[in-house]
Amino acid sequence: GDDDDSTSSSGESSASSSSSESSSAEGLNIGTLLPETGALAFLSAPLLEGVNMAIADINAAGGVNGADVTLTPGDSGTDPEIANTTVDRLLTEDVDAIVGAAASGITGSVIDKITSAGITQCSPSNTAAGLGTSGDDGFYFRTAPSDDLQAPALANVVLGDGYTNVAVVSRADDYGVGFNAEFEPAIASGGGTIVYNTPYAPEATSFDDVVQDVVASGPDAVVLVAFEEGIQILQTMVEQGAGPDAIQIYITDGMATGELGVLIDESNPGIASGMKGTQPAAAPSSGAAFFPQAFAEFAPGVSTIFSAQSYDCAILIALAAEAAGSNDSADIAAAMVDVSRDGEKCSTFADCKDLLAGGTNIDYDGA
């Protein structure tokens, strides 16, 4: 810390100015580890804008612990090497918490580095079931539901639509393999059969062989657990006569963009017609019902997938710091769960902050 302003500080007071006090003086610093580039970049705008909107709302309400919140952005690249380099930089820039990563596999590559440094991590979109169950010292959180919830939900949709021979085309990573581990038993217990389930290498340049094998397995429905490379898989399916017009195709949250049809075929965006999928909901009626309209005004034309979850990560971090009266990351981590259950319900940062100021325990029911 810089002591120029404390002209007559005694030895005692300077010795007591701990790092948490200096970070409080500087204001809460939230870093991001989000996919500005790489295989999830096509879903990045809602994630980035969700955080930006949260910080705007927080600062409009007077900030946290008497100071504005600052944002220190970083790119995950959906690549472990890029993500680790970014985390190293964020740690040297003294972030108090990190929003991200977006991909479960990327979090897997950095969670130890972040949490062992004692920094709070909140992912808006990690869905791999095993994350946060151990080894994070209580510093890892997420606002998206785990795939042990999403996978059975999608299985119910597939079975409910009357399909029984299902091909699963999934990434060979934490997300794809993890989703499959929950999805296959749900299909089997509902009386369906998995006819294909070989994970593919996401970095492959051609998916001709994968699609040929899928078609040869004779499915009546195909479930695609993919990121951006799923678009190329769909294009290959169309080329081989197994596009959405020929077979029922389902996707998961990793491809949930409103632009999907345009991305598959710019000249025929209707190609995606009839496709179905699952994604975490935004704006439950019990929480911040204002969010979709407010986000549309804040970020016109931006897709909504994970925007609400990203917004909530930043708001929760800020409320935890406010509740703790501290910007120290250990104090934030300790308060993250407390501010989101068992208290008086509130759904905006301003309202929740007012309740905290009056000594009331809060339950942030967010976007």
mmCIF file of C-alpha atoms in Angstrom, residues 40-303:
data_model
loop_
_atom_site.group_PDB
_atom_site.id
_atom_site.type_symbol
_atom_site.label_atom_id
_atom_site.label_comp_id
_atom_site.label_asym_id
_atom_site.label_seq_id
_atom_site.Cartn_x
_atom_site.Cartn_y
_atom_site.Cartn_z
ATOM 1 C CA LEU A 40 -16.721 -20.507 -26.422
ATOM 2 C CA ALA A 41 -16.151 -16.969 -27.710
ATOM 3 C CA PHE A 42 -19.462 -17.182 -29.595
ATOM 4 C CA LEU A 43 -21.213 -17.356 -26.200
ATOM 5 C CA SER A 44 -19.009 -14.744 -24.491
ATOM 6 C CA ALA A 45 -21.005 -11.531 -24.965
ATOM 7 C CA PRO A 46 -23.759 -12.392 -22.440
ATOM 8 C CA LEU A 47 -21.149 -13.527 -19.899
ATOM 9 C CA LEU A 48 -19.094 -10.345 -20.281
ATOM 10 C CA GLU A 49 -22.091 -8.002 -20.396
ATOM 11 C CA GLY A 50 -23.674 -9.696 -17.374
ATOM 12 C CA VAL A 51 -20.643 -8.762 -15.267
ATOM 13 C CA ASN A 52 -20.506 -5.248 -16.750
ATOM 14 C CA MET A 53 -24.188 -4.680 -15.940
ATOM 15 C CA ALA A 54 -23.742 -5.972 -12.380
ATOM 16 C CA ILE A 55 -20.833 -3.624 -11.718
ATOM 17 C CA ALA A 56 -22.803 -0.707 -13.171
ATOM 18 C CA ASP A 57 -25.743 -1.545 -10.860
ATOM 19 C CA ILE A 58 -23.452 -1.973 -7.834
ATOM 20 C CA ASN A 59 -21.678 1.330 -8.375
ATOM 21 C CA ALA A 60 -24.961 3.132 -9.062
ATOM 22 C CA ALA A 61 -25.994 2.022 -5.560
ATOM 23 C CA GLY A 62 -22.857 3.476 -3.978
ATOM 24 C CA GLY A 63 -20.458 0.582 -4.495
ATOM 25 C CA VAL A 64 -19.182 -1.823 -1.853
ATOM 26 C CA ASN A 65 -17.823 -0.863 1.572
ATOM 27 C CA GLY A 66 -17.896 2.804 0.597
ATOM 28 C CA ALA A 67 -16.006 2.582 -2.695
ATOM 29 C CA ASP A 68 -16.704 1.816 -6.353
ATOM 30 C CA VAL A 69 -16.060 -1.706 -7.597
ATOM 31 C CA THR A 70 -13.403 -2.027 -10.286
ATOM 32 C CA LEU A 71 -13.259 -4.629 -13.053
ATOM 33 C CA THR A 72 -10.037 -6.344 -14.135
ATOM 34 C CA PRO A 73 -10.940 -8.300 -17.274
ATOM 35 C CA GLY A 74 -9.157 -11.424 -18.509
ATOM 36 C CA ASP A 75 -9.453 -13.921 -21.357
ATOM 37 C CA SER A 76 -9.750 -17.654 -20.664
ATOM 38 C CA GLY A 77 -9.257 -18.456 -24.356
ATOM 39 C CA THR A 78 -11.115 -21.719 -23.615
ATOM 40 C CA ASP A 79 -7.507 -22.948 -23.464
ATOM 41 C CA PRO A 80 -5.688 -24.086 -20.298
ATOM 42 C CA GLU A 81 -2.453 -22.310 -21.259
ATOM 43 C CA ILE A 82 -4.135 -18.955 -21.923
ATOM 44 C CA ALA A 83 -6.311 -19.333 -18.821
ATOM 45 C CA ASN A 84 -3.341 -20.025 -16.547
ATOM 46 C CA THR A 85 -1.443 -17.032 -17.914
ATOM 47 C CA THR A 86 -4.498 -14.838 -17.305
ATOM 48 C CA VAL A 87 -4.945 -16.157 -13.744
ATOM 49 C CA ASP A 88 -1.272 -15.408 -12.998
ATOM 50 C CA ARG A 89 -1.841 -11.818 -14.157
ATOM 51 C CA LEU A 90 -5.113 -11.419 -12.228
ATOM 52 C CA LEU A 91 -3.409 -12.616 -9.027
ATOM 53 C CA THR A 92 -0.596 -10.064 -9.461
ATOM 54 C CA GLU A 93 -3.246 -7.377 -10.056
ATOM 55 C CA ASP A 94 -4.727 -8.176 -6.617
ATOM 56 C CA VAL A 95 -8.230 -9.198 -7.619
ATOM 57 C CA ASP A 96 -10.460 -10.036 -4.654
ATOM 58 C CA ALA A 97 -12.568 -12.508 -6.646
ATOM 59 C CA ILE A 98 -12.726 -13.986 -10.139
ATOM 60 C CA VAL A 99 -15.846 -14.525 -12.263
ATOM 61 C CA GLY A 100 -15.199 -17.556 -14.511
ATOM 62 C CA ALA A 101 -14.111 -19.743 -16.071
ATOM 63 C CA ALA A 102 -16.915 -20.485 -18.486
ATOM 64 C CA ALA A 103 -15.880 -24.030 -19.439
ATOM 65 C CA SER A 104 -15.726 -26.750 -16.793
ATOM 66 C CA GLY A 105 -12.465 -28.111 -18.234
ATOM 67 C CA ILE A 106 -10.832 -24.691 -18.022
ATOM 68 C CA THR A 107 -11.898 -24.309 -14.398
ATOM 69 C CA GLY A 108 -10.397 -27.748 -13.821
ATOM 70 C CA SER A 109 -7.058 -26.412 -15.075
ATOM 71 C CA VAL A 110 -7.007 -23.308 -12.839
ATOM 72 C CA ILE A 111 -9.193 -23.992 -9.774
ATOM 73 C CA ASP A 112 -6.252 -25.167 -7.640
ATOM 74 C CA LYS A 113 -4.191 -22.091 -8.522
ATOM 75 C CA ILE A 114 -7.062 -19.683 -7.746
ATOM 76 C CA THR A 115 -8.410 -21.269 -4.580
ATOM 77 C CA SER A 116 -5.023 -22.139 -3.074
ATOM 78 C CA ALA A 117 -4.159 -18.440 -3.471
ATOM 79 C CA GLY A 118 -7.212 -17.812 -1.270
ATOM 80 C CA ILE A 119 -9.200 -16.071 -4.010
ATOM 81 C CA THR A 120 -12.964 -16.524 -4.391
ATOM 82 C CA GLN A 121 -13.980 -18.038 -7.748
ATOM 83 C CA CYS A 122 -17.553 -17.896 -9.051
ATOM 84 C CA SER A 123 -18.387 -19.520 -12.383
ATOM 85 C CA PRO A 124 -21.576 -18.498 -14.175
ATOM 86 C CA SER A 125 -21.544 -21.525 -16.471
ATOM 87 C CA ASN A 126 -19.552 -24.470 -15.108
ATOM 88 C CA THR A 127 -21.870 -27.463 -15.186
ATOM 89 C CA ALA A 128 -19.548 -30.472 -14.695
ATOM 90 C CA ALA A 129 -20.949 -32.402 -11.759
ATOM 91 C CA GLY A 130 -17.721 -32.930 -9.779
ATOM 92 C CA LEU A 131 -16.661 -29.291 -9.449
ATOM 93 C CA GLY A 132 -16.644 -27.671 -6.021
ATOM 94 C CA THR A 133 -17.244 -30.900 -4.145
ATOM 95 C CA SER A 134 -13.776 -31.013 -2.567
ATOM 96 C CA GLY A 135 -10.300 -29.539 -2.598
ATOM 97 C CA ASP A 136 -11.247 -25.890 -3.126
ATOM 98 C CA ASP A 137 -11.047 -24.834 0.554
ATOM 99 C CA GLY A 138 -14.520 -23.303 0.229
ATOM 100 C CA PHE A 139 -13.423 -20.689 -2.337
ATOM 101 C CA TYR A 140 -15.245 -22.068 -5.416
ATOM 102 C CA PHE A 141 -18.883 -21.267 -6.241
ATOM 103 C CA ARG A 142 -21.136 -21.433 -9.279
ATOM 104 C CA THR A 143 -24.498 -19.983 -10.243
ATOM 105 C CA ALA A 144 -25.321 -22.505 -12.987
ATOM 106 C CA PRO A 145 -26.997 -25.804 -12.147
ATOM 107 C CA SER A 146 -24.800 -28.902 -12.363
ATOM 108 C CA ASP A 147 -25.137 -31.444 -15.162
ATOM 109 C CA ASP A 148 -26.462 -33.954 -12.630
ATOM 110 C CA LEU A 149 -29.578 -31.761 -12.954
ATOM 111 C CA GLN A 150 -29.337 -30.767 -16.626
ATOM 112 C CA ALA A 151 -28.621 -34.225 -18.047
ATOM 113 C CA PRO A 152 -31.700 -35.941 -16.544
ATOM 114 C CA ALA A 153 -33.805 -32.941 -17.600
ATOM 115 C CA LEU A 154 -32.679 -33.353 -21.210
ATOM 116 C CA ALA A 155 -33.187 -37.136 -21.007
ATOM 117 C CA ASN A 156 -36.774 -36.483 -19.897
ATOM 118 C CA VAL A 157 -37.324 -34.239 -22.926
ATOM 119 C CA VAL A 158 -35.884 -36.809 -25.348
ATOM 120 C CA LEU A 159 -37.859 -39.708 -23.881
ATOM 121 C CA GLY A 160 -40.982 -37.571 -23.554
ATOM 122 C CA ASP A 161 -40.767 -36.809 -27.277
ATOM 123 C CA GLY A 162 -40.948 -40.548 -27.908
ATOM 124 C CA TYR A 163 -37.359 -41.307 -28.931
ATOM 125 C CA THR A 164 -35.750 -44.539 -27.731
ATOM 126 C CA ASN A 165 -32.533 -45.036 -29.779
ATOM 127 C CA VAL A 166 -30.275 -42.161 -28.853
ATOM 128 C CA ALA A 167 -26.799 -41.223 -30.118
ATOM 129 C CA VAL A 168 -24.729 -38.991 -27.834
ATOM 130 C CA VAL A 169 -22.042 -36.952 -29.590
ATOM 131 C CA SER A 170 -19.952 -35.312 -26.877
ATOM 132 C CA ARG A 171 -16.630 -33.546 -26.349
ATOM 133 C CA ALA A 172 -13.853 -35.663 -24.853
ATOM 134 C CA ASP A 173 -13.442 -33.298 -21.892
ATOM 135 C CA ASP A 174 -14.812 -32.714 -18.377
ATOM 136 C CA TYR A 175 -18.004 -31.235 -19.789
ATOM 137 C CA GLY A 176 -18.832 -33.786 -22.483
ATOM 138 C CA VAL A 177 -17.773 -36.891 -20.588
ATOM 139 C CA GLY A 178 -19.338 -35.634 -17.356
ATOM 140 C CA PHE A 179 -22.648 -34.830 -19.033
ATOM 141 C CA ASN A 180 -22.709 -38.280 -20.599
ATOM 142 C CA ALA A 181 -22.093 -39.969 -17.261
ATOM 143 C CA GLU A 182 -25.349 -38.459 -15.987
ATOM 144 C CA PHE A 183 -27.315 -38.598 -19.257
ATOM 145 C CA GLU A 184 -26.876 -42.248 -20.240
ATOM 146 C CA PRO A 185 -28.270 -43.768 -17.007
ATOM 147 C CA ALA A 186 -31.236 -41.384 -17.212
ATOM 148 C CA ILE A 187 -32.023 -42.574 -20.760
ATOM 149 C CA ALA A 188 -31.585 -46.222 -19.739
ATOM 150 C CA SER A 189 -33.786 -45.911 -16.664
ATOM 151 C CA GLY A 190 -36.473 -44.354 -18.863
ATOM 152 C CA GLY A 191 -36.446 -47.350 -21.178
ATOM 153 C CA GLY A 192 -34.252 -45.890 -23.929
ATOM 154 C CA THR A 193 -31.108 -47.282 -25.545
ATOM 155 C CA ILE A 194 -27.831 -45.450 -26.171
ATOM 156 C CA VAL A 195 -26.746 -46.559 -29.657
ATOM 157 C CA TYR A 196 -23.620 -44.365 -29.902
ATOM 158 C CA ASN A 197 -21.544 -42.614 -27.232
ATOM 159 C CA THR A 198 -17.910 -42.264 -28.375
ATOM 160 C CA PRO A 199 -16.534 -38.857 -27.271
ATOM 161 C CA TYR A 200 -14.738 -36.872 -29.993
ATOM 162 C CA ALA A 201 -11.570 -34.758 -29.822
ATOM 163 C CA PRO A 202 -12.871 -31.167 -29.787
ATOM 164 C CA GLU A 203 -9.768 -29.899 -31.629
ATOM 165 C CA ALA A 204 -10.415 -32.216 -34.630
ATOM 166 C CA THR A 205 -10.467 -30.443 -38.004
ATOM 167 C CA SER A 206 -12.955 -32.852 -39.630
ATOM 168 C CA PHE A 207 -15.938 -34.679 -38.181
ATOM 169 C CA ASP A 208 -16.804 -36.768 -41.260
ATOM 170 C CA ASP A 209 -15.896 -40.056 -39.564
ATOM 171 C CA VAL A 210 -17.725 -39.166 -36.349
ATOM 172 C CA VAL A 211 -20.918 -38.333 -38.236
ATOM 173 C CA GLN A 212 -20.660 -41.470 -40.421
ATOM 174 C CA ASP A 213 -20.412 -43.617 -37.271
ATOM 175 C CA VAL A 214 -23.339 -41.791 -35.662
ATOM 176 C CA VAL A 215 -25.538 -42.298 -38.731
ATOM 177 C CA ALA A 216 -24.494 -45.961 -38.958
ATOM 178 C CA SER A 217 -25.603 -46.524 -35.361
ATOM 179 C CA GLY A 218 -29.206 -45.969 -36.464
ATOM 180 C CA PRO A 219 -30.415 -43.391 -33.930
ATOM 181 C CA ASP A 220 -33.867 -41.827 -33.962
ATOM 182 C CA ALA A 221 -32.441 -38.826 -32.034
ATOM 183 C CA VAL A 222 -28.978 -37.268 -31.656
ATOM 184 C CA VAL A 223 -27.809 -35.381 -28.572
ATOM 185 C CA LEU A 224 -24.907 -32.986 -29.182
ATOM 186 C CA VAL A 225 -22.810 -31.951 -26.155
ATOM 187 C CA ALA A 226 -20.524 -29.407 -27.780
ATOM 188 C CA PHE A 227 -19.066 -25.908 -27.904
ATOM 189 C CA GLU A 228 -18.433 -23.984 -31.130
ATOM 190 C CA GLU A 229 -17.158 -27.088 -32.946
ATOM 191 C CA GLY A 230 -20.731 -28.410 -32.711
ATOM 192 C CA ILE A 231 -21.609 -26.054 -35.552
ATOM 193 C CA GLN A 232 -19.144 -27.892 -37.808
ATOM 194 C CA ILE A 233 -20.595 -31.232 -36.646
ATOM 195 C CA LEU A 234 -24.099 -30.017 -37.554
ATOM 196 C CA GLN A 235 -22.861 -28.801 -40.963
ATOM 197 C CA THR A 236 -21.342 -32.257 -41.552
ATOM 198 C CA MET A 237 -24.615 -33.913 -40.517
ATOM 199 C CA VAL A 238 -26.470 -31.746 -43.032
ATOM 200 C CA GLU A 239 -23.954 -32.723 -45.753
ATOM 201 C CA GLN A 240 -24.491 -36.408 -44.962
ATOM 202 C CA GLY A 241 -28.278 -36.090 -45.092
ATOM 203 C CA ALA A 242 -28.690 -36.310 -41.315
ATOM 204 C CA GLY A 243 -29.397 -32.670 -40.527
ATOM 205 C CA PRO A 244 -32.194 -31.316 -38.327
ATOM 206 C CA ASP A 245 -34.673 -31.769 -41.194
ATOM 207 C CA ALA A 246 -33.918 -35.521 -41.298
ATOM 208 C CA ILE A 247 -33.402 -36.457 -37.639
ATOM 209 C CA GLN A 248 -34.331 -34.948 -34.279
ATOM 210 C CA ILE A 249 -31.299 -33.168 -32.840
ATOM 211 C CA TYR A 250 -30.923 -31.933 -29.249
ATOM 212 C CA ILE A 251 -28.248 -29.618 -27.865
ATOM 213 C CA THR A 252 -27.059 -28.604 -24.410
ATOM 214 C CA ASP A 253 -26.151 -25.233 -22.906
ATOM 215 C CA GLY A 254 -22.710 -25.225 -24.574
ATOM 216 C CA MET A 255 -24.337 -24.312 -27.910
ATOM 217 C CA ALA A 256 -27.354 -22.355 -26.710
ATOM 218 C CA THR A 257 -27.173 -19.267 -28.870
ATOM 219 C CA GLY A 258 -30.097 -17.680 -30.680
ATOM 220 C CA GLU A 259 -27.797 -17.375 -33.712
ATOM 221 C CA LEU A 260 -27.434 -21.126 -34.190
ATOM 222 C CA GLY A 261 -29.319 -21.342 -37.490
ATOM 223 C CA VAL A 262 -27.287 -18.503 -39.006
ATOM 224 C CA LEU A 263 -24.038 -20.107 -37.805
ATOM 225 C CA ILE A 264 -24.951 -23.470 -39.402
ATOM 226 C CA ASP A 265 -26.015 -21.943 -42.739
ATOM 227 C CA GLU A 266 -26.098 -18.190 -43.239
ATOM 228 C CA SER A 267 -28.178 -18.555 -46.390
ATOM 229 C CA ASN A 268 -30.681 -20.878 -44.680
ATOM 230 C CA PRO A 269 -30.977 -20.007 -40.972
ATOM 231 C CA GLY A 270 -34.214 -22.012 -40.805
ATOM 232 C CA ILE A 271 -32.033 -25.141 -40.922
ATOM 233 C CA ALA A 272 -32.075 -25.247 -37.101
ATOM 234 C CA SER A 273 -35.869 -25.329 -37.011
ATOM 235 C CA GLY A 274 -37.149 -28.127 -34.808
ATOM 236 C CA MET A 275 -33.938 -28.516 -32.814
ATOM 237 C CA LYS A 276 -34.384 -28.586 -29.046
ATOM 238 C CA GLY A 277 -32.127 -28.299 -26.039
ATOM 239 C CA THR A 278 -31.614 -27.437 -22.414
ATOM 240 C CA GLN A 279 -30.025 -24.438 -20.775
ATOM 241 C CA PRO A 280 -30.181 -22.899 -17.294
ATOM 242 C CA ALA A 281 -33.177 -20.606 -16.938
ATOM 243 C CA ALA A 282 -32.976 -16.840 -16.545
ATOM 244 C CA ALA A 283 -35.225 -14.720 -14.349
ATOM 245 C CA PRO A 284 -37.195 -17.217 -12.286
ATOM 246 C CA SER A 285 -40.435 -15.613 -11.138
ATOM 247 C CA SER A 286 -39.277 -15.903 -7.519
ATOM 248 C CA GLY A 287 -36.210 -13.723 -8.118
ATOM 249 C CA ALA A 288 -35.087 -10.781 -10.227
ATOM 250 C CA ALA A 289 -37.965 -10.770 -12.700
ATOM 251 C CA PHE A 290 -36.803 -7.359 -13.985
ATOM 252 C CA PHE A 291 -33.584 -8.822 -15.372
ATOM 253 C CA PRO A 292 -34.401 -9.840 -18.988
ATOM 254 C CA GLN A 293 -35.781 -6.428 -19.896
ATOM 255 C CA ALA A 294 -33.019 -4.577 -18.059
ATOM 256 C CA PHE A 295 -30.338 -6.698 -19.742
ATOM 257 C CA ALA A 296 -31.892 -6.125 -23.179
ATOM 258 C CA GLU A 297 -31.658 -2.380 -22.537
ATOM 259 C CA PHE A 298 -28.093 -2.624 -21.195
ATOM 260 C CA ALA A 299 -26.815 -4.883 -23.994
ATOM 261 C CA PRO A 300 -29.175 -4.571 -26.983
ATOM 262 C CA GLY A 301 -29.250 -7.581 -29.281
ATOM 263 C CA VAL A 302 -26.992 -9.718 -27.087
ATOM 264 C CA SER A 303 -28.011 -13.355 -26.551
#
